[in-house]
Amino acid sequence: MFIRPSAFLLAAIACSPVFFGCGGKFLKAPTTAAKATTPKAEPAITAASALADAAKALAGTWRCSGSIYGADGAASPSTVTLNVSLGLDKAWLQTEFVVSSGKYKYNFNSYRTFDPSSSKWVNVIVDNLGGHAVSGSTDGIIWTGESSGPMGKMEIRDTETIVSPGEVNMFGQYSLDGRNWSTGYELSCKK
């Protein structure tokens, strides 16, 4: 669970016995007879710790099989290779996505990082069709955002589920109108 530092600080200040307390009345500082206890908070998640944790689970070469879907909705059985590593001085998790077989030769590079100030992940993708996408996630599983490419601008929604160590299922969707969603890919990946 991520705790937003700003929310924690606001709660700590609002309920601080030195200021107003949770009832809104001015309270005296605690005496030695009645010592205040400080609530324990989870340590803040930093970009470095979040990226390190993600790299432990995801870094390496993955072999994926499943389907890539064309603009017409037709599925093409495909194999994909993912190469995941820390890059740019360990500030970003880099992924190279390469379709090895199948009708649609789609490739992209993605760059993912964690912003501790918003407790959100950010993902930036550039692809071999001249397209790009930016998406975000609060849990590292469901990613939502926008892309632009040969099909125009669209909303995107990707789900990445770690089934077990060394196994990830990936499901991607897109919408041209924000209401109707089409499948872009369905993959099962193993290290």
Tab-separated table of N, CA and C in Angstrom, residues 24-186:
chain	number	residue	atom	x	y	z
A	24	GLY	N	-9.979	20.018	17.048
A	24	GLY	CA	-9.942	21.393	16.591
A	24	GLY	C	-9.695	22.389	17.704
A	25	LYS	N	-9.513	21.973	18.975
A	25	LYS	CA	-9.255	22.881	20.088
A	25	LYS	C	-7.767	22.917	20.372
A	26	PHE	N	-7.307	24.052	20.839
A	26	PHE	CA	-5.905	24.161	21.186
A	26	PHE	C	-5.633	23.287	22.404
A	27	LEU	N	-4.619	22.492	22.322
A	27	LEU	CA	-4.243	21.596	23.411
A	27	LEU	C	-2.855	21.959	23.901
A	28	LYS	N	-2.614	21.700	25.155
A	28	LYS	CA	-1.287	21.920	25.715
A	28	LYS	C	-0.371	20.797	25.282
A	29	ALA	N	0.899	21.107	25.260
A	29	ALA	CA	1.882	20.069	24.968
A	29	ALA	C	1.816	19.029	26.078
A	30	PRO	N	2.041	17.765	25.762
A	30	PRO	CA	1.938	16.723	26.781
A	30	PRO	C	2.969	16.924	27.886
A	31	THR	N	2.569	16.595	29.086
A	31	THR	CA	3.486	16.652	30.220
A	31	THR	C	4.193	15.316	30.308
A	32	THR	N	5.132	15.222	31.225
A	32	THR	CA	5.850	13.961	31.366
A	32	THR	C	4.924	12.859	31.839
A	33	ALA	N	3.841	13.195	32.545
A	33	ALA	CA	2.904	12.183	33.022
A	33	ALA	C	2.080	11.610	31.873
A	34	ALA	N	1.781	12.419	30.868
A	34	ALA	CA	0.972	11.954	29.743
A	34	ALA	C	1.747	12.194	28.454
A	35	LYS	N	2.642	11.288	28.135
A	35	LYS	CA	3.477	11.445	26.943
A	35	LYS	C	2.685	11.069	25.700
A	36	ALA	N	2.864	11.866	24.670
A	36	ALA	CA	2.202	11.588	23.388
A	36	ALA	C	2.947	10.461	22.690
A	37	THR	N	2.199	9.629	22.025
A	37	THR	CA	2.833	8.580	21.231
A	37	THR	C	2.742	8.966	19.775
A	38	THR	N	3.798	8.742	19.064
A	38	THR	CA	3.853	9.060	17.651
A	38	THR	C	3.405	7.837	16.867
A	39	PRO	N	2.406	8.013	15.993
A	39	PRO	CA	1.976	6.861	15.202
A	39	PRO	C	3.101	6.413	14.273
A	40	LYS	N	3.214	5.118	14.101
A	40	LYS	CA	4.235	4.587	13.205
A	40	LYS	C	3.698	4.627	11.790
A	41	ALA	N	4.508	5.120	10.883
A	41	ALA	CA	4.122	5.203	9.477
A	41	ALA	C	5.030	4.288	8.680
A	42	GLU	N	4.494	3.811	7.578
A	42	GLU	CA	5.322	3.019	6.684
A	42	GLU	C	6.392	3.940	6.115
A	43	PRO	N	7.584	3.404	5.861
A	43	PRO	CA	8.621	4.252	5.278
A	43	PRO	C	8.188	4.733	3.896
A	44	ALA	N	8.598	5.935	3.570
A	44	ALA	CA	8.230	6.501	2.273
A	44	ALA	C	8.830	5.657	1.153
A	45	ILE	N	8.075	5.503	0.106
A	45	ILE	CA	8.573	4.780	-1.057
A	45	ILE	C	9.293	5.790	-1.928
A	46	THR	N	10.543	5.515	-2.208
A	46	THR	CA	11.316	6.402	-3.065
A	46	THR	C	11.369	5.810	-4.454
A	47	ALA	N	11.711	6.646	-5.413
A	47	ALA	CA	11.827	6.153	-6.780
A	47	ALA	C	12.878	5.057	-6.845
A	48	ALA	N	13.986	5.248	-6.127
A	48	ALA	CA	15.066	4.256	-6.163
A	48	ALA	C	14.595	2.919	-5.593
A	49	SER	N	13.858	2.927	-4.474
A	49	SER	CA	13.416	1.657	-3.888
A	49	SER	C	12.351	0.994	-4.748
A	50	ALA	N	11.427	1.767	-5.294
A	50	ALA	CA	10.377	1.197	-6.146
A	50	ALA	C	10.986	0.599	-7.411
A	51	LEU	N	11.929	1.301	-8.021
A	51	LEU	CA	12.571	0.790	-9.224
A	51	LEU	C	13.408	-0.439	-8.921
A	52	ALA	N	14.098	-0.450	-7.791
A	52	ALA	CA	14.904	-1.607	-7.414
A	52	ALA	C	14.016	-2.835	-7.223
A	53	ASP	N	12.877	-2.652	-6.551
A	53	ASP	CA	11.943	-3.764	-6.350
A	53	ASP	C	11.395	-4.265	-7.685
A	54	ALA	N	11.022	-3.347	-8.562
A	54	ALA	CA	10.494	-3.732	-9.875
A	54	ALA	C	11.570	-4.438	-10.695
A	55	ALA	N	12.795	-3.942	-10.632
A	55	ALA	CA	13.883	-4.555	-11.394
A	55	ALA	C	14.158	-5.979	-10.913
A	56	LYS	N	14.075	-6.210	-9.593
A	56	LYS	CA	14.280	-7.571	-9.081
A	56	LYS	C	13.267	-8.542	-9.667
A	57	ALA	N	12.026	-8.097	-9.800
A	57	ALA	CA	10.965	-8.969	-10.312
A	57	ALA	C	10.978	-9.076	-11.830
A	58	LEU	N	11.382	-8.016	-12.532
A	58	LEU	CA	11.168	-7.970	-13.973
A	58	LEU	C	12.428	-8.017	-14.844
A	59	ALA	N	13.590	-7.650	-14.318
A	59	ALA	CA	14.793	-7.571	-15.150
A	59	ALA	C	15.134	-8.933	-15.743
A	60	GLY	N	15.564	-8.907	-16.994
A	60	GLY	CA	15.954	-10.129	-17.684
A	60	GLY	C	15.248	-10.246	-19.018
A	61	THR	N	15.393	-11.418	-19.618
A	61	THR	CA	14.775	-11.688	-20.909
A	61	THR	C	13.552	-12.568	-20.710
A	62	TRP	N	12.451	-12.156	-21.310
A	62	TRP	CA	11.169	-12.855	-21.219
A	62	TRP	C	10.779	-13.337	-22.603
A	63	ARG	N	10.224	-14.526	-22.671
A	63	ARG	CA	9.681	-15.078	-23.910
A	63	ARG	C	8.164	-15.128	-23.740
A	64	CYS	N	7.464	-14.514	-24.669
A	64	CYS	CA	6.008	-14.408	-24.563
A	64	CYS	C	5.341	-15.071	-25.763
A	65	SER	N	4.169	-15.622	-25.508
A	65	SER	CA	3.356	-16.159	-26.596
A	65	SER	C	1.917	-15.733	-26.363
A	66	GLY	N	1.191	-15.626	-27.458
A	66	GLY	CA	-0.197	-15.189	-27.373
A	66	GLY	C	-0.619	-14.607	-28.698
A	67	SER	N	-1.366	-13.515	-28.641
A	67	SER	CA	-1.871	-12.891	-29.867
A	67	SER	C	-1.656	-11.389	-29.851
A	68	ILE	N	-1.325	-10.863	-31.020
A	68	ILE	CA	-1.297	-9.426	-31.288
A	68	ILE	C	-2.457	-9.194	-32.254
A	69	TYR	N	-3.257	-8.149	-31.996
A	69	TYR	CA	-4.437	-7.889	-32.805
A	69	TYR	C	-4.201	-6.702	-33.729
A	70	GLY	N	-4.682	-6.818	-34.961
A	70	GLY	CA	-4.580	-5.737	-35.925
A	70	GLY	C	-5.701	-4.735	-35.739
A	71	ALA	N	-5.645	-3.647	-36.492
A	71	ALA	CA	-6.669	-2.597	-36.419
A	71	ALA	C	-8.050	-3.125	-36.791
A	72	ASP	N	-8.074	-4.199	-37.589
A	72	ASP	CA	-9.358	-4.797	-37.990
A	72	ASP	C	-9.895	-5.774	-36.935
A	73	GLY	N	-9.154	-5.960	-35.842
A	73	GLY	CA	-9.588	-6.859	-34.775
A	73	GLY	C	-9.137	-8.292	-34.950
A	74	ALA	N	-8.452	-8.593	-36.062
A	74	ALA	CA	-7.994	-9.954	-36.322
A	74	ALA	C	-6.783	-10.286	-35.448
A	75	ALA	N	-6.852	-11.464	-34.815
A	75	ALA	CA	-5.757	-11.919	-33.958
A	75	ALA	C	-4.694	-12.620	-34.794
A	76	SER	N	-3.448	-12.377	-34.452
A	76	SER	CA	-2.341	-13.081	-35.083
A	76	SER	C	-1.551	-13.775	-33.981
A	77	PRO	N	-1.508	-15.125	-33.988
A	77	PRO	CA	-0.677	-15.817	-33.006
A	77	PRO	C	0.759	-15.306	-33.154
A	78	SER	N	1.355	-14.938	-32.022
A	78	SER	CA	2.654	-14.277	-32.065
A	78	SER	C	3.551	-14.727	-30.923
A	79	THR	N	4.836	-14.565	-31.152
A	79	THR	CA	5.807	-14.703	-30.069
A	79	THR	C	6.510	-13.360	-29.931
A	80	VAL	N	6.821	-13.023	-28.697
A	80	VAL	CA	7.413	-11.722	-28.383
A	80	VAL	C	8.579	-11.946	-27.427
A	81	THR	N	9.620	-11.170	-27.605
A	81	THR	CA	10.736	-11.165	-26.672
A	81	THR	C	10.748	-9.822	-25.957
A	82	LEU	N	10.843	-9.863	-24.638
A	82	LEU	CA	10.975	-8.659	-23.822
A	82	LEU	C	12.344	-8.677	-23.156
A	83	ASN	N	13.082	-7.603	-23.284
A	83	ASN	CA	14.334	-7.441	-22.558
A	83	ASN	C	14.143	-6.274	-21.603
A	84	VAL	N	14.234	-6.547	-20.301
A	84	VAL	CA	13.964	-5.551	-19.277
A	84	VAL	C	15.237	-5.310	-18.460
A	85	SER	N	15.591	-4.038	-18.270
A	85	SER	CA	16.779	-3.687	-17.482
A	85	SER	C	16.624	-2.289	-16.899
A	86	LEU	N	17.463	-1.978	-15.923
A	86	LEU	CA	17.516	-0.604	-15.410
A	86	LEU	C	18.395	0.204	-16.344
A	87	GLY	N	17.986	1.425	-16.662
A	87	GLY	CA	18.765	2.255	-17.568
A	87	GLY	C	18.807	3.701	-17.115
A	88	LEU	N	19.546	4.489	-17.859
A	88	LEU	CA	19.706	5.919	-17.592
A	88	LEU	C	20.076	6.145	-16.122
A	89	ASP	N	21.211	5.562	-15.738
A	89	ASP	CA	21.731	5.655	-14.362
A	89	ASP	C	20.734	5.119	-13.337
A	90	LYS	N	20.036	4.059	-13.693
A	90	LYS	CA	19.071	3.367	-12.827
A	90	LYS	C	17.866	4.229	-12.448
A	91	ALA	N	17.589	5.244	-13.278
A	91	ALA	CA	16.430	6.105	-13.026
A	91	ALA	C	15.171	5.586	-13.719
A	92	TRP	N	15.337	4.703	-14.697
A	92	TRP	CA	14.205	4.192	-15.469
A	92	TRP	C	14.361	2.695	-15.665
A	93	LEU	N	13.239	1.996	-15.693
A	93	LEU	CA	13.194	0.597	-16.069
A	93	LEU	C	12.917	0.567	-17.563
A	94	GLN	N	13.873	0.052	-18.342
A	94	GLN	CA	13.759	0.027	-19.806
A	94	GLN	C	13.256	-1.330	-20.270
A	95	THR	N	12.341	-1.319	-21.231
A	95	THR	CA	11.870	-2.565	-21.827
A	95	THR	C	11.944	-2.450	-23.338
A	96	GLU	N	12.530	-3.469	-23.952
A	96	GLU	CA	12.525	-3.581	-25.405
A	96	GLU	C	11.550	-4.708	-25.737
A	97	PHE	N	10.470	-4.388	-26.452
A	97	PHE	CA	9.399	-5.311	-26.826
A	97	PHE	C	9.555	-5.585	-28.314
A	98	VAL	N	9.832	-6.845	-28.679
A	98	VAL	CA	10.070	-7.185	-30.083
A	98	VAL	C	9.204	-8.382	-30.458
A	99	VAL	N	8.340	-8.202	-31.468
A	99	VAL	CA	7.536	-9.304	-31.979
A	99	VAL	C	8.456	-10.152	-32.856
A	100	SER	N	8.647	-11.424	-32.466
A	100	SER	CA	9.554	-12.331	-33.176
A	100	SER	C	8.849	-13.077	-34.308
A	101	SER	N	7.565	-13.375	-34.130
A	101	SER	CA	6.812	-14.065	-35.179
A	101	SER	C	5.365	-13.603	-35.122
A	102	GLY	N	4.697	-13.748	-36.246
A	102	GLY	CA	3.312	-13.309	-36.337
A	102	GLY	C	3.159	-12.311	-37.460
A	103	LYS	N	1.932	-11.985	-37.756
A	103	LYS	CA	1.608	-11.102	-38.876
A	103	LYS	C	2.019	-9.650	-38.629
A	104	TYR	N	1.913	-9.193	-37.377
A	104	TYR	CA	2.150	-7.781	-37.074
A	104	TYR	C	3.524	-7.612	-36.439
A	105	LYS	N	4.422	-6.997	-37.151
A	105	LYS	CA	5.797	-6.784	-36.681
A	105	LYS	C	5.882	-5.494	-35.878
A	106	TYR	N	5.376	-5.549	-34.665
A	106	TYR	CA	5.311	-4.368	-33.808
A	106	TYR	C	6.440	-4.431	-32.784
A	107	ASN	N	7.178	-3.348	-32.652
A	107	ASN	CA	8.272	-3.247	-31.688
A	107	ASN	C	8.186	-1.904	-30.981
A	108	PHE	N	8.564	-1.888	-29.698
A	108	PHE	CA	8.632	-0.608	-28.994
A	108	PHE	C	9.673	-0.660	-27.889
A	109	ASN	N	10.056	0.502	-27.459
A	109	ASN	CA	10.887	0.668	-26.270
A	109	ASN	C	10.062	1.446	-25.260
A	110	SER	N	10.075	0.983	-24.020
A	110	SER	CA	9.362	1.724	-22.986
A	110	SER	C	10.326	2.101	-21.879
A	111	TYR	N	9.990	3.184	-21.211
A	111	TYR	CA	10.767	3.702	-20.091
A	111	TYR	C	9.795	3.973	-18.958
A	112	ARG	N	10.044	3.353	-17.812
A	112	ARG	CA	9.109	3.398	-16.687
A	112	ARG	C	9.848	3.848	-15.435
A	113	THR	N	9.215	4.742	-14.673
A	113	THR	CA	9.794	5.188	-13.406
A	113	THR	C	8.684	5.424	-12.395
A	114	PHE	N	9.075	5.597	-11.148
A	114	PHE	CA	8.119	5.833	-10.067
A	114	PHE	C	8.311	7.246	-9.539
A	115	ASP	N	7.213	7.989	-9.394
A	115	ASP	CA	7.246	9.346	-8.854
A	115	ASP	C	6.760	9.295	-7.407
A	116	PRO	N	7.658	9.366	-6.429
A	116	PRO	CA	7.234	9.250	-5.034
A	116	PRO	C	6.358	10.410	-4.563
A	117	SER	N	6.450	11.569	-5.187
A	117	SER	CA	5.636	12.705	-4.745
A	117	SER	C	4.150	12.486	-5.036
A	118	SER	N	3.843	11.721	-6.097
A	118	SER	CA	2.441	11.436	-6.426
A	118	SER	C	2.076	9.978	-6.144
A	119	SER	N	3.043	9.177	-5.726
A	119	SER	CA	2.859	7.728	-5.510
A	119	SER	C	2.331	7.049	-6.763
A	120	LYS	N	2.837	7.470	-7.930
A	120	LYS	CA	2.387	6.906	-9.204
A	120	LYS	C	3.575	6.498	-10.072
A	121	TRP	N	3.326	5.457	-10.849
A	121	TRP	CA	4.267	5.039	-11.882
A	121	TRP	C	3.962	5.802	-13.163
A	122	VAL	N	5.003	6.042	-13.956
A	122	VAL	CA	4.875	6.690	-15.258
A	122	VAL	C	5.543	5.790	-16.291
A	123	ASN	N	4.889	5.604	-17.433
A	123	ASN	CA	5.429	4.764	-18.501
A	123	ASN	C	5.376	5.547	-19.807
A	124	VAL	N	6.500	5.596	-20.514
A	124	VAL	CA	6.595	6.293	-21.798
A	124	VAL	C	7.026	5.272	-22.845
A	125	ILE	N	6.301	5.214	-23.961
A	125	ILE	CA	6.587	4.242	-25.021
A	125	ILE	C	6.799	4.976	-26.342
A	126	VAL	N	7.800	4.530	-27.103
A	126	VAL	CA	7.979	4.947	-28.494
A	126	VAL	C	8.076	3.679	-29.326
A	127	ASP	N	7.418	3.676	-30.521
A	127	ASP	CA	7.361	2.427	-31.280
A	127	ASP	C	7.900	2.563	-32.703
A	128	ASN	N	7.973	1.422	-33.395
A	128	ASN	CA	8.514	1.373	-34.750
A	128	ASN	C	7.536	1.868	-35.811
A	129	LEU	N	6.348	2.303	-35.412
A	129	LEU	CA	5.379	2.866	-36.358
A	129	LEU	C	5.338	4.396	-36.277
A	130	GLY	N	6.235	4.965	-35.473
A	130	GLY	CA	6.256	6.410	-35.291
A	130	GLY	C	5.292	6.881	-34.224
A	131	GLY	N	4.735	5.960	-33.462
A	131	GLY	CA	3.784	6.315	-32.419
A	131	GLY	C	4.453	6.469	-31.058
A	132	HIS	N	3.685	7.018	-30.141
A	132	HIS	CA	4.162	7.160	-28.771
A	132	HIS	C	2.963	7.077	-27.821
A	133	ALA	N	3.256	6.755	-26.573
A	133	ALA	CA	2.201	6.647	-25.558
A	133	ALA	C	2.762	7.055	-24.216
A	134	VAL	N	1.889	7.582	-23.371
A	134	VAL	CA	2.225	7.889	-21.983
A	134	VAL	C	1.093	7.350	-21.130
A	135	SER	N	1.451	6.556	-20.129
A	135	SER	CA	0.439	6.007	-19.233
A	135	SER	C	0.949	6.058	-17.803
A	136	GLY	N	0.034	5.851	-16.868
A	136	GLY	CA	0.393	5.868	-15.453
A	136	GLY	C	-0.324	4.772	-14.705
A	137	SER	N	0.192	4.475	-13.515
A	137	SER	CA	-0.397	3.433	-12.682
A	137	SER	C	-0.158	3.760	-11.221
A	138	THR	N	-1.125	3.436	-10.379
A	138	THR	CA	-0.933	3.587	-8.941
A	138	THR	C	-0.502	2.277	-8.297
A	139	ASP	N	-0.749	1.152	-8.994
A	139	ASP	CA	-0.424	-0.148	-8.408
A	139	ASP	C	0.600	-0.958	-9.203
A	140	GLY	N	1.043	-0.466	-10.365
A	140	GLY	CA	1.994	-1.198	-11.186
A	140	GLY	C	1.362	-2.361	-11.931
A	141	ILE	N	0.052	-2.478	-11.875
A	141	ILE	CA	-0.659	-3.570	-12.556
A	141	ILE	C	-1.526	-3.013	-13.681
A	142	ILE	N	-2.375	-2.050	-13.369
A	142	ILE	CA	-3.265	-1.455	-14.369
A	142	ILE	C	-2.705	-0.096	-14.770
A	143	TRP	N	-2.486	0.065	-16.060
A	143	TRP	CA	-1.901	1.274	-16.626
A	143	TRP	C	-2.921	1.924	-17.553
A	144	THR	N	-3.169	3.206	-17.382
A	144	THR	CA	-4.082	3.927	-18.257
A	144	THR	C	-3.386	5.176	-18.791
A	145	GLY	N	-3.747	5.535	-20.015
A	145	GLY	CA	-3.132	6.721	-20.598
A	145	GLY	C	-3.629	6.969	-22.004
A	146	GLU	N	-2.783	7.641	-22.788
A	146	GLU	CA	-3.119	8.010	-24.157
A	146	GLU	C	-1.961	7.685	-25.079
A	147	SER	N	-2.313	7.372	-26.315
A	147	SER	CA	-1.285	7.131	-27.326
A	147	SER	C	-1.653	7.873	-28.602
A	148	SER	N	-0.661	8.017	-29.440
A	148	SER	CA	-0.858	8.654	-30.730
A	148	SER	C	0.019	7.917	-31.738
A	149	GLY	N	-0.552	7.598	-32.892
A	149	GLY	CA	0.193	6.867	-33.912
A	149	GLY	C	-0.588	6.821	-35.207
A	150	PRO	N	-0.333	5.808	-36.052
A	150	PRO	CA	-1.006	5.706	-37.347
A	150	PRO	C	-2.532	5.643	-37.257
A	151	MET	N	-3.090	5.121	-36.142
A	151	MET	CA	-4.545	5.053	-35.991
A	151	MET	C	-5.111	6.325	-35.361
A	152	GLY	N	-4.258	7.299	-35.086
A	152	GLY	CA	-4.694	8.541	-34.458
A	152	GLY	C	-4.532	8.485	-32.952
A	153	LYS	N	-5.178	9.415	-32.266
A	153	LYS	CA	-5.112	9.447	-30.807
A	153	LYS	C	-6.109	8.458	-30.236
A	154	MET	N	-5.715	7.821	-29.132
A	154	MET	CA	-6.613	6.868	-28.489
A	154	MET	C	-6.261	6.721	-27.017
A	155	GLU	N	-7.219	6.237	-26.255
A	155	GLU	CA	-6.979	5.905	-24.860
A	155	GLU	C	-6.461	4.476	-24.810
A	156	ILE	N	-5.591	4.214	-23.834
A	156	ILE	CA	-5.032	2.873	-23.695
A	156	ILE	C	-5.200	2.391	-22.264
A	157	ARG	N	-5.296	1.067	-22.135
A	157	ARG	CA	-5.408	0.433	-20.820
A	157	ARG	C	-4.675	-0.906	-20.906
A	158	ASP	N	-3.637	-1.050	-20.105
A	158	ASP	CA	-2.826	-2.261	-20.092
A	158	ASP	C	-2.858	-2.870	-18.697
A	159	THR	N	-2.892	-4.195	-18.640
A	159	THR	CA	-2.870	-4.906	-17.361
A	159	THR	C	-1.714	-5.882	-17.385
A	160	GLU	N	-0.859	-5.796	-16.379
A	160	GLU	CA	0.302	-6.679	-16.258
A	160	GLU	C	0.197	-7.398	-14.920
A	161	THR	N	-0.047	-8.698	-14.966
A	161	THR	CA	-0.256	-9.465	-13.757
A	161	THR	C	0.872	-10.465	-13.562
A	162	ILE	N	1.577	-10.349	-12.440
A	162	ILE	CA	2.602	-11.337	-12.107
A	162	ILE	C	1.871	-12.556	-11.559
A	163	VAL	N	1.905	-13.653	-12.315
A	163	VAL	CA	1.224	-14.879	-11.944
A	163	VAL	C	2.024	-15.614	-10.878
A	164	SER	N	3.329	-15.646	-11.063
A	164	SER	CA	4.266	-16.246	-10.117
A	164	SER	C	5.641	-15.684	-10.470
A	165	PRO	N	6.646	-15.883	-9.620
A	165	PRO	CA	7.978	-15.398	-9.999
A	165	PRO	C	8.381	-16.009	-11.352
A	166	GLY	N	8.726	-15.153	-12.277
A	166	GLY	CA	9.120	-15.622	-13.597
A	166	GLY	C	7.982	-15.837	-14.572
A	167	GLU	N	6.765	-15.416	-14.221
A	167	GLU	CA	5.627	-15.554	-15.133
A	167	GLU	C	4.713	-14.331	-15.022
A	168	VAL	N	4.464	-13.685	-16.162
A	168	VAL	CA	3.632	-12.482	-16.224
A	168	VAL	C	2.618	-12.628	-17.357
A	169	ASN	N	1.372	-12.252	-17.100
A	169	ASN	CA	0.355	-12.170	-18.145
A	169	ASN	C	0.137	-10.700	-18.474
A	170	MET	N	0.047	-10.406	-19.775
A	170	MET	CA	-0.123	-9.038	-20.241
A	170	MET	C	-1.346	-8.958	-21.147
A	171	PHE	N	-2.167	-7.923	-20.915
A	171	PHE	CA	-3.394	-7.732	-21.685
A	171	PHE	C	-3.512	-6.239	-21.986
A	172	GLY	N	-3.597	-5.889	-23.269
A	172	GLY	CA	-3.680	-4.489	-23.662
A	172	GLY	C	-4.928	-4.176	-24.451
A	173	GLN	N	-5.499	-3.017	-24.173
A	173	GLN	CA	-6.703	-2.563	-24.862
A	173	GLN	C	-6.534	-1.115	-25.304
A	174	TYR	N	-7.351	-0.719	-26.286
A	174	TYR	CA	-7.360	0.672	-26.730
A	174	TYR	C	-8.783	1.079	-27.088
A	175	SER	N	-9.018	2.389	-27.016
A	175	SER	CA	-10.333	2.927	-27.352
A	175	SER	C	-10.163	4.207	-28.148
A	176	LEU	N	-10.858	4.265	-29.264
A	176	LEU	CA	-10.817	5.473	-30.093
A	176	LEU	C	-11.814	6.520	-29.616
A	177	ASP	N	-12.862	6.086	-28.885
A	177	ASP	CA	-13.905	7.018	-28.454
A	177	ASP	C	-14.061	7.123	-26.935
A	178	GLY	N	-13.261	6.379	-26.164
A	178	GLY	CA	-13.352	6.431	-24.706
A	178	GLY	C	-14.458	5.571	-24.123
A	179	ARG	N	-15.229	4.884	-24.974
A	179	ARG	CA	-16.332	4.035	-24.495
A	179	ARG	C	-16.182	2.588	-24.945
A	180	ASN	N	-15.824	2.388	-26.191
A	180	ASN	CA	-15.715	1.044	-26.767
A	180	ASN	C	-14.240	0.638	-26.803
A	181	TRP	N	-13.934	-0.525	-26.215
A	181	TRP	CA	-12.555	-0.978	-26.090
A	181	TRP	C	-12.290	-2.168	-26.987
A	182	SER	N	-11.128	-2.166	-27.642
A	182	SER	CA	-10.685	-3.264	-28.496
A	182	SER	C	-9.409	-3.855	-27.901
A	183	THR	N	-9.199	-5.138	-28.134
A	183	THR	CA	-7.998	-5.799	-27.639
A	183	THR	C	-6.840	-5.537	-28.587
A	184	GLY	N	-5.700	-5.182	-28.030
A	184	GLY	CA	-4.485	-4.963	-28.797
A	184	GLY	C	-3.536	-6.150	-28.711
A	185	TYR	N	-3.473	-6.781	-27.539
A	185	TYR	CA	-2.612	-7.940	-27.363
A	185	TYR	C	-3.031	-8.721	-26.124
A	186	GLU	N	-2.723	-10.007	-26.126
A	186	GLU	CA	-2.888	-10.902	-24.980
A	186	GLU	C	-1.665	-11.808	-24.984
